[in-house]
Every structure is written in C-alpha cells, then in structure tokens.
Short mmCIF file of C-alpha atoms in Angstrom, two decimals:
data_model
loop_
_atom_site.label_atom_id
_atom_site.label_comp_id
_atom_site.label_asym_id
_atom_site.label_seq_id
_atom_site.Cartn_x
_atom_site.Cartn_y
_atom_site.Cartn_z
CA MET A 1050 -12.03 -41.02 92.11
CA GLU A 1051 -9.43 -39.77 89.62
CA GLU A 1052 -10.10 -42.78 87.37
CA ALA A 1053 -13.81 -42.02 87.48
CA CYS A 1054 -13.08 -38.55 86.20
CA LYS A 1055 -11.27 -39.75 83.09
CA SER A 1056 -14.46 -40.59 81.20
CA SER A 1057 -15.77 -37.06 81.68
CA LEU A 1058 -16.06 -34.67 78.79
CA ASN A 1059 -13.56 -31.80 78.95
CA PHE A 1060 -15.33 -28.45 78.56
CA PHE A 1061 -12.98 -25.56 77.72
CA SER A 1062 -10.17 -25.58 80.30
CA ASP A 1063 -11.82 -25.16 83.67
CA GLN A 1064 -14.77 -27.55 83.71
CA GLN A 1065 -15.39 -31.22 83.14
CA LEU A 1066 -18.84 -32.22 82.01
CA CYS A 1067 -20.09 -35.75 82.56
CA HIS A 1068 -21.96 -37.89 80.09
CA ALA A 1069 -23.49 -41.37 80.00
CA ASP A 1070 -22.04 -43.68 77.36
CA VAL A 1071 -24.21 -45.80 75.08
CA LEU A 1072 -22.64 -49.25 75.42
CA SER A 1073 -23.13 -52.78 74.13
CA PRO A 1074 -24.21 -55.48 76.64
CA PRO A 1075 -20.66 -56.97 76.89
CA GLU A 1076 -19.23 -53.52 77.65
CA VAL A 1077 -21.80 -52.89 80.41
CA ILE A 1078 -21.22 -56.34 81.92
CA ALA A 1079 -17.48 -55.60 81.87
CA ARG A 1080 -18.03 -52.33 83.80
CA ILE A 1081 -20.16 -54.16 86.37
CA GLN A 1082 -17.46 -56.82 86.74
CA VAL A 1083 -14.79 -54.14 87.22
CA ALA A 1084 -16.92 -52.52 89.95
CA VAL A 1085 -17.25 -55.89 91.70
CA LEU A 1086 -13.52 -56.65 91.41
CA ASN A 1087 -12.54 -53.23 92.77
CA PHE A 1088 -14.91 -53.72 95.70
CA LEU A 1089 -13.43 -57.16 96.45
CA ARG A 1090 -9.84 -55.93 96.03
CA ILE A 1091 -10.32 -53.27 98.72
CA LEU A 1092 -12.27 -55.67 100.94
CA THR A 1093 -9.47 -58.28 100.83
CA SER A 1094 -6.51 -55.88 101.03
CA PRO A 1095 -4.10 -55.83 104.03
CA ALA A 1096 -6.17 -52.91 105.35
CA PRO A 1097 -9.65 -54.16 104.45
CA ALA A 1098 -12.49 -51.69 104.07
CA ILE A 1099 -15.88 -51.40 102.41
CA SER A 1100 -15.46 -48.78 99.70
CA ASP A 1101 -18.01 -46.06 99.09
CA LEU A 1102 -19.68 -45.84 95.69
CA PRO A 1103 -18.78 -42.57 93.88
CA LEU A 1104 -21.83 -41.27 92.00
CA VAL A 1105 -22.09 -38.19 89.80
CA THR A 1106 -24.25 -35.73 91.76
CA ARG A 1107 -27.66 -35.20 90.14
CA LYS A 1108 -28.61 -32.07 92.11
CA SER A 1109 -29.50 -28.89 90.23
CA SER A 1110 -26.45 -27.20 91.78
CA ASN A 1111 -24.30 -29.60 89.72
CA CYS A 1112 -25.91 -28.57 86.40
CA ARG A 1113 -24.24 -26.30 83.88
CA LEU A 1114 -25.50 -24.78 80.65
CA SER A 1115 -23.24 -25.19 77.61
CA GLN A 1116 -23.96 -22.73 74.78
CA GLY A 1117 -22.71 -23.48 71.28
CA LEU A 1118 -20.03 -21.07 70.04
CA LEU A 1119 -21.25 -20.91 66.43
CA THR A 1120 -24.96 -21.71 66.89
CA GLN A 1121 -27.76 -21.00 69.36
CA THR A 1122 -27.88 -24.68 70.31
CA SER A 1123 -27.35 -25.28 74.03
CA TRP A 1124 -27.23 -28.25 76.37
CA ILE A 1125 -27.58 -28.90 80.08
CA PHE A 1126 -24.79 -31.07 81.52
CA LEU A 1127 -23.82 -32.45 84.90
CA THR A 1128 -20.35 -31.41 86.00
CA ASN A 1129 -17.80 -33.62 87.70
CA ALA A 1130 -19.08 -33.32 91.29
CA PHE A 1131 -19.61 -36.54 93.23
CA SER A 1132 -21.77 -37.90 96.02
CA THR A 1133 -21.45 -41.34 97.61
CA ARG A 1134 -23.45 -44.34 98.71
CA SER A 1135 -21.89 -45.83 101.83
CA LEU A 1136 -22.58 -48.99 103.82
CA ALA A 1137 -21.04 -47.30 106.88
CA ARG A 1138 -23.76 -44.66 107.16
CA PRO A 1139 -27.00 -46.08 108.63
CA ASN A 1140 -29.23 -43.84 106.51
CA ALA A 1141 -27.45 -44.87 103.29
CA ALA A 1142 -26.77 -48.57 103.93
CA LYS A 1143 -29.89 -49.85 102.17
CA ALA A 1144 -29.34 -47.54 99.21
CA PHE A 1145 -25.78 -48.92 98.97
CA ILE A 1146 -27.08 -52.51 98.84
CA ARG A 1147 -29.80 -51.61 96.35
CA VAL A 1148 -27.17 -50.42 93.87
CA TRP A 1149 -25.45 -53.82 93.92
CA LYS A 1150 -28.72 -55.70 93.61
CA VAL A 1151 -29.82 -53.65 90.58
CA MET A 1152 -26.40 -54.10 88.97
CA ALA A 1153 -26.68 -57.86 89.51
CA MET A 1154 -30.15 -57.88 87.97
CA CYS A 1155 -28.99 -55.79 84.97
CA SER A 1156 -26.05 -58.15 84.42
CA GLN A 1157 -28.51 -61.06 84.38
CA ILE A 1158 -30.87 -59.28 81.96
CA LEU A 1159 -28.07 -58.35 79.57
CA GLY A 1160 -26.62 -61.87 79.72
CA GLN A 1161 -29.99 -63.22 78.59
CA GLU A 1162 -30.16 -60.58 75.80
CA LYS A 1163 -33.44 -59.24 77.22
CA LYS A 1164 -34.95 -55.80 77.78
CA VAL A 1165 -37.28 -54.86 80.66
CA THR A 1166 -39.23 -51.78 81.69
CA GLN A 1167 -38.60 -50.18 85.07
CA ARG A 1168 -42.02 -51.43 86.17
CA GLU A 1169 -41.06 -55.01 85.30
CA LEU A 1170 -37.76 -54.54 87.08
CA PHE A 1171 -39.58 -53.32 90.20
CA TYR A 1172 -41.78 -56.44 90.44
CA LYS A 1173 -38.79 -58.73 89.91
CA LEU A 1174 -36.82 -56.96 92.66
CA LEU A 1175 -39.88 -56.85 94.93
CA CYS A 1176 -40.15 -60.63 94.70
CA ASP A 1177 -36.41 -61.31 94.99
CA SER A 1178 -35.43 -58.67 97.58
CA PRO A 1179 -38.54 -57.44 99.46
CA ASP A 1180 -36.41 -56.17 102.36
CA TYR A 1181 -34.75 -53.61 100.08
CA PHE A 1182 -37.36 -52.74 97.46
CA SER A 1183 -40.88 -51.80 98.49
CA SER A 1184 -41.76 -49.04 96.00
CA GLN A 1185 -41.24 -48.07 92.37
CA SER A 1186 -39.54 -44.84 93.43
CA GLN A 1187 -36.79 -46.83 95.19
CA VAL A 1188 -36.10 -48.74 91.97
CA ASN A 1189 -36.14 -45.54 89.91
CA ARG A 1190 -33.64 -43.81 92.21
CA THR A 1191 -31.40 -46.87 92.28
CA VAL A 1192 -31.37 -47.14 88.48
CA GLN A 1193 -30.26 -43.50 88.40
CA ASP A 1194 -27.54 -44.38 90.92
CA VAL A 1195 -26.31 -47.23 88.69
CA VAL A 1196 -26.27 -44.91 85.66
CA ALA A 1197 -24.27 -42.37 87.69
CA LEU A 1198 -21.85 -45.07 88.89
CA LEU A 1199 -21.24 -46.92 85.60
CA ARG A 1200 -21.53 -43.81 83.39
CA CYS A 1201 -23.73 -45.58 80.86
CA SER A 1202 -27.26 -44.92 79.62
CA ARG A 1203 -30.31 -46.56 81.14
CA TYR A 1204 -31.03 -48.30 77.86
CA SER A 1205 -27.49 -49.75 77.89
CA LEU A 1206 -28.43 -51.44 81.20
CA GLY A 1207 -31.22 -53.31 79.41
CA ILE A 1208 -33.97 -51.05 80.76
CA MET A 1209 -36.52 -49.82 78.22
CA ALA A 1210 -38.47 -46.60 78.41
CA SER A 1211 -42.16 -47.12 79.06
CA SER A 1212 -43.57 -44.54 76.71
CA ARG A 1213 -46.78 -42.55 77.15
CA GLY A 1214 -45.99 -40.23 74.26
CA LEU A 1215 -47.97 -39.49 71.11
CA VAL A 1216 -47.13 -37.67 67.89
CA ALA A 1217 -49.41 -36.34 65.15
CA GLY A 1218 -49.33 -33.99 62.19
CA ARG A 1219 -47.11 -33.53 59.18
CA LEU A 1220 -44.61 -36.28 59.84
CA LEU A 1221 -43.84 -39.54 58.04
CA LEU A 1222 -42.13 -42.24 60.11
CA GLN A 1223 -40.54 -45.43 58.86
CA GLU A 1224 -38.57 -48.11 60.64
CA PRO A 1225 -36.06 -50.03 58.48
CA ASN A 1226 -37.86 -52.65 56.34
CA GLN A 1227 -41.25 -51.50 57.64
CA GLY A 1228 -44.14 -49.54 56.17
CA VAL A 1229 -44.50 -45.75 56.33
CA VAL A 1230 -46.67 -44.27 59.10
CA ASP A 1231 -48.43 -41.02 58.19
CA CYS A 1232 -48.91 -39.24 61.53
CA ALA A 1233 -51.55 -36.97 59.97
CA ALA A 1234 -53.80 -39.99 59.33
CA CYS A 1235 -53.77 -41.61 62.80
CA GLY A 1236 -56.98 -40.05 64.12
CA PHE A 1237 -57.32 -37.77 67.13
CA SER A 1238 -55.38 -40.25 69.30
CA GLY A 1239 -52.18 -39.71 67.30
CA HIS A 1240 -49.41 -42.26 66.77
CA GLY A 1241 -48.00 -43.95 69.85
CA ILE A 1242 -44.27 -43.44 70.42
CA SER A 1243 -42.39 -46.71 70.88
CA GLY A 1244 -40.61 -47.36 74.16
CA ASP A 1245 -37.81 -49.10 72.25
CA LEU A 1246 -35.09 -46.45 72.10
CA SER A 1247 -33.11 -48.30 69.41
CA SER A 1248 -36.25 -48.29 67.25
CA ILE A 1249 -36.57 -44.51 67.70
CA ASP A 1250 -32.88 -44.10 66.87
CA SER A 1251 -33.33 -45.96 63.59
CA LEU A 1252 -36.44 -44.07 62.41
CA ILE A 1253 -36.43 -42.49 58.96
CA MET A 1254 -38.37 -39.21 59.19
CA LYS A 1255 -39.74 -36.83 56.58
CA THR A 1256 -41.79 -33.66 57.03
CA ASP A 1257 -43.01 -30.53 55.29
CA ALA A 1258 -43.88 -28.90 58.63
CA ARG A 1259 -42.59 -25.49 59.63
CA TYR A 1260 -42.96 -25.90 63.39
CA ILE A 1261 -42.80 -28.57 66.11
CA ILE A 1262 -45.31 -27.94 68.89
CA VAL A 1263 -44.83 -29.67 72.25
CA VAL A 1264 -48.20 -29.96 74.01
CA GLU A 1265 -48.12 -30.55 77.75
CA LYS A 1266 -51.59 -32.07 78.18
CA HIS A 1267 -53.12 -35.08 76.46
CA ALA A 1268 -56.62 -33.56 76.28
CA ILE A 1269 -55.26 -30.40 74.64
CA PHE A 1270 -53.27 -32.54 72.19
CA GLN A 1271 -56.46 -34.44 71.26
CA ARG A 1272 -58.36 -31.17 70.75
CA LEU A 1273 -55.68 -29.80 68.42
CA VAL A 1274 -55.42 -33.05 66.45
CA ASP A 1275 -59.20 -33.35 66.16
CA ASP A 1276 -59.29 -29.75 64.84
CA ARG A 1277 -56.42 -30.69 62.48
CA VAL A 1278 -54.50 -27.62 63.57
CA PHE A 1279 -51.42 -29.07 61.85
CA ASN A 1280 -53.07 -28.30 58.48
CA GLN A 1281 -53.80 -24.67 59.39
CA ILE A 1282 -50.31 -24.29 60.90
CA PRO A 1283 -47.96 -26.73 59.11
CA SER A 1284 -46.67 -28.48 62.20
CA ILE A 1285 -45.84 -31.64 64.10
CA LEU A 1286 -47.62 -32.07 67.43
CA ILE A 1287 -46.05 -34.15 70.20
CA THR A 1288 -47.12 -34.84 73.79
CA ALA A 1289 -45.90 -36.95 76.70
CA LYS A 1290 -49.23 -36.53 78.54
CA GLY A 1291 -47.53 -34.62 81.34
CA TYR A 1292 -43.97 -35.01 82.57
CA PRO A 1293 -41.90 -36.24 79.58
CA ASP A 1294 -40.74 -39.85 79.48
CA ILE A 1295 -37.39 -40.81 77.97
CA ALA A 1296 -38.81 -42.15 74.69
CA THR A 1297 -40.77 -38.96 73.97
CA ARG A 1298 -37.74 -36.82 74.78
CA LEU A 1299 -35.59 -38.96 72.47
CA LEU A 1300 -38.03 -38.60 69.56
CA LEU A 1301 -38.15 -34.83 70.10
CA HIS A 1302 -34.33 -34.79 70.17
CA ARG A 1303 -34.21 -36.83 66.95
CA MET A 1304 -36.62 -34.43 65.26
CA SER A 1305 -34.60 -31.42 66.41
CA ARG A 1306 -31.50 -32.98 64.81
CA ALA A 1307 -33.27 -34.17 61.65
CA PHE A 1308 -35.09 -30.85 61.14
CA PRO A 1309 -32.78 -28.23 62.68
CA ASP A 1310 -34.56 -25.31 61.01
CA LEU A 1311 -37.91 -26.03 62.66
CA PRO A 1312 -38.60 -23.98 65.81
CA ILE A 1313 -39.75 -26.10 68.77
CA LEU A 1314 -42.60 -24.35 70.58
CA ALA A 1315 -44.22 -25.37 73.87
CA LEU A 1316 -47.92 -25.03 74.70
CA VAL A 1317 -48.12 -25.50 78.47
CA ASP A 1318 -49.88 -24.29 81.59
CA TRP A 1319 -48.64 -21.04 83.06
CA TRP A 1320 -46.79 -22.86 85.81
CA ALA A 1321 -47.16 -26.67 85.75
CA GLY A 1322 -45.81 -26.86 82.21
CA LEU A 1323 -42.63 -25.00 83.04
CA TRP A 1324 -40.70 -28.30 83.04
CA CYS A 1325 -41.02 -28.32 79.25
CA VAL A 1326 -39.85 -24.81 78.42
CA LEU A 1327 -36.82 -25.26 80.66
CA ALA A 1328 -35.52 -27.80 78.14
CA CYS A 1329 -32.84 -26.40 75.88
CA ASN A 1330 -33.91 -24.99 72.50
CA VAL A 1331 -37.65 -25.11 73.30
CA LYS A 1332 -39.45 -21.77 72.96
CA TRP A 1333 -42.31 -20.90 75.31
CA LEU A 1334 -45.36 -20.22 73.15
CA GLY A 1335 -47.95 -20.01 75.88
CA VAL A 1336 -49.68 -19.77 78.25
CA ARG A 1337 -47.57 -16.86 79.55
CA GLY A 1338 -48.06 -13.78 81.67
CA ASP A 1339 -49.08 -11.58 78.74
CA ASP A 1340 -51.89 -14.06 77.93
CA LEU A 1341 -53.62 -13.56 81.29
CA GLU A 1342 -55.74 -10.75 79.85
CA LEU A 1343 -57.45 -13.44 77.74
CA ILE A 1344 -58.42 -15.47 80.81
CA PRO A 1345 -61.28 -14.57 83.22
CA GLU A 1346 -60.02 -13.89 86.72
CA GLN A 1347 -62.27 -16.60 88.18
CA ALA A 1348 -60.46 -19.19 86.01
CA LEU A 1349 -57.08 -18.50 87.64
CA VAL A 1350 -55.97 -21.06 90.23
CA PRO A 1351 -54.19 -20.13 93.50
CA LEU A 1352 -50.61 -21.38 93.84
CA LYS A 1353 -50.10 -24.06 96.48
CA PRO A 1354 -47.28 -23.76 99.06
CA LYS A 1355 -45.37 -26.48 97.19
CA ASP A 1356 -45.75 -24.49 93.94
CA LEU A 1357 -44.23 -21.43 95.61
CA GLN A 1358 -41.36 -23.50 96.99
CA ILE A 1359 -40.55 -24.92 93.53
CA ALA A 1360 -40.85 -21.48 91.92
CA LYS A 1361 -38.38 -19.92 94.37
CA SER A 1362 -35.99 -22.83 93.83
CA LEU A 1363 -36.14 -22.37 90.05
CA MET A 1364 -35.65 -18.62 90.36
CA SER A 1365 -32.37 -19.21 92.17
CA SER A 1366 -31.08 -21.51 89.43
CA GLU A 1367 -28.09 -20.24 87.43
CA ILE A 1368 -29.31 -21.94 84.24
CA LEU A 1369 -32.71 -20.21 84.19
CA GLN A 1370 -33.12 -17.70 81.36
CA GLU A 1371 -33.92 -14.16 82.49
CA ASN A 1372 -37.27 -13.95 80.66
CA TYR A 1373 -38.35 -17.20 82.36
CA ARG A 1374 -37.28 -15.72 85.70
CA GLU A 1375 -39.53 -12.73 85.00
CA GLU A 1376 -42.48 -15.08 84.34
CA LEU A 1377 -41.82 -16.90 87.62
CA THR A 1378 -41.57 -13.61 89.49
CA LEU A 1379 -44.96 -12.58 88.11
CA MET A 1380 -46.46 -15.94 89.15
CA VAL A 1381 -45.13 -15.63 92.69
CA GLU A 1382 -46.25 -12.00 93.03
CA SER A 1383 -49.75 -12.78 91.73
CA GLY A 1384 -50.00 -16.01 93.75
CA GLN A 1385 -51.88 -17.59 90.85
CA ARG A 1386 -51.42 -19.92 87.89
CA ALA A 1387 -53.38 -20.38 84.67
CA GLU A 1388 -54.23 -23.57 82.81
CA ILE A 1389 -54.47 -23.89 79.03
CA GLU A 1390 -58.12 -25.01 79.30
CA ALA A 1391 -59.08 -21.54 80.58
CA LEU A 1392 -58.76 -20.31 76.98
CA TYR A 1393 -61.88 -22.32 76.14
CA PHE A 1394 -63.73 -19.30 77.58
CA HIS A 1395 -63.48 -17.99 74.00
CA GLY A 1396 -64.85 -21.21 72.43
CA TYR A 1397 -63.58 -24.72 71.83
CA ASP A 1398 -62.07 -23.75 68.47
CA TYR A 1399 -60.10 -20.84 69.97
CA LEU A 1400 -56.88 -22.75 70.71
CA GLY A 1401 -55.95 -23.05 67.03
CA LYS A 1402 -56.48 -19.30 66.52
CA PHE A 1403 -54.51 -18.54 69.69
CA ILE A 1404 -51.53 -20.61 68.48
CA ALA A 1405 -51.68 -19.25 64.92
CA LYS A 1406 -51.70 -15.62 66.05
CA LYS A 1407 -48.76 -16.09 68.41
CA ILE A 1408 -46.73 -17.91 65.75
CA VAL A 1409 -47.42 -15.27 63.08
CA GLN A 1410 -46.34 -12.57 65.53
CA ALA A 1411 -43.33 -14.65 66.65
CA ASN A 1412 -44.71 -14.15 70.16
CA TYR A 1413 -42.67 -16.74 72.01
CA ILE A 1414 -39.60 -16.62 74.25
#
C-alpha cells in the first residue's frame, strides 16, 4: 500500500491527492505486468495468499477541493483513501476477476496498437467472458477500477471516449496538417467533437468570443445555434447532450486553458443540470431560483423521491459552494424543479434575450 501511495501528488503538508498518469502503451503494459508479477509472487510465497487489489476510493467522501493560491482556479481531486477488490469476499469475487480480465484485454489492445470504445470493449468481453460481463455498466465500473489500480488515464489503456458532444459559435479549430473548421458555419447541428482524445489535445484553436456557454440540452443548443445567439453575444456554445462525456469535458478543459479570460457559463435545468455547475470554474447562468418568477407555476415539475435523495446528498458535500447549497435548499423546500424549455412561455426567441440580459448584468454565480 505504501508503494501505491508514492505516485500520489503531495498537497501542502497534510494531504496527498491522487492523479491518473497519461502513459505510453509500453508503460501501461509494464504496470499491468508488475501487477501480475506481484500477484504471483504473493501466491507462490512460503505463506501463499491471494492479495487484494488496492483501488483509490471514488466515493464523494474521498473528494477534496484544491483552490489556487494566486488565482481563482480550483480543482476537484481524489485523496489517498483506498478500497479493495477481494477474491475472498463472495460479493466482490466477480468484481475481482473482472479487473484482471479487463487488464488482460487492455494489454492485448495496446500490444496491437489499437484503440476501442467502451461499447466495443463490452461486446468483446461479453463474447469472451459471458459469466463475468453481462452489462455495459459492469464494464464501465471495471474500467474505473483498472484506472484506480494502475493510476493511469482511461485513454492510456487504449479506450477511446465515445463522444456525443457538439460545439458551435465563434471558434476556429484545426488539427495539425488539416483544414480549418469554422464552428460558426456548421449549421444548427454544430460541429461534432471527436472521441479521439489525442486529436483534441493537438487542436489549434482561435476565437474572438467573450464567453463560453455550456448548454445542458441538445434541443436548447440547436435553438440557440439556429438563432445564431453567438453573434448577438460573442460566444462559443458547447453541449454534451446531457451528462458530459470525457471528450466534451476535455475540449472544454482545453478551451479554458487556451482562453483563460473567457468566463464559462452554464445554461441548465434548475435541478437536472446541476452536474454541470458543480464542475470547477463553471458559473451558473440559469435557470436558477431567482428566474422562477419568469416561469408559470403550471410549468414547474414536482421533484421525485430520487431527486430529493440526490439533493440532500449534495447538500451534505463539503465541496459544494454555499450559493449552490442555497439553491438546493430552495428546491427541496419548494418540492419542484424547472426546465429551461419553460422559458418558451415568453416566445421561442426569448432564450437569447434571457441569456443576454443575465450576462450584461453579470447575473451568474
């Protein structure tokens, strides 16, 4: 366990924050081989045993917020707390075996200099090991386990992001030795974000925008692009069509680094879109509690029991900003949520005016 801690990132003097390394295929294969050799060494020792697999805990209780000392930039990290996968525990035995099977498959993929999506990986494992893999969620969790065990990125394992994301507006994109893509000229569908993370990493980007607007919903994104809101408000629009995939998050991260002076604003439902504004350095533009006066009461939607459970869990989180906690408290007390589409009560062209007014007034948190 002590050796596993050495690759952690020291944070001040009292905390160690973990990170996933971006590695070349030979380096990942070497880590897999070391894991196998350590397992065999313990298994064939004078006091043989089947060792547990030490994984960095991914629970919210293991998260910490790191705030920059000289800037307002902040990051969410996992600290050096561990959980295990054990063959000795009946309820964890299959999960233990899945980790080894995924590592074996990743070693094979990297040895062939290939890349696969998690969906492709699922069907391969389903055919090869049907007793251990019966659903996509099992593969997804196991890939996360392998990342937590080997301390390397998912892409380093040879697993590509399957992107749903789109970008539009005042942004020029160019891959090395390729033509320039003008994201303002891609129609209301926008420009599809590549699932190849190395391609996103190598993008050359230029913009004259003043804002980056993250749009939770695909239909809202299409409305804003069709209305060419990015000309009225010089901006870049980006959406993941719901919960953000890795490729869309990486492009947003790249833009935040390339254009550090541009505020990143989120247009999301008053509730379901909260995943987005919880990301570091993203400001919540709307819909928020003070926008409810713009929405007819009959357009508000009752919170489901699961919504209330998630809200209470978020409210207890140490990394939640106080103004977000106040929004959640209001949601729970009202027992209702509001969707962006409810603003169409004022007309289909109202969204652009709504965004412009809030930006001019700096009405975001």
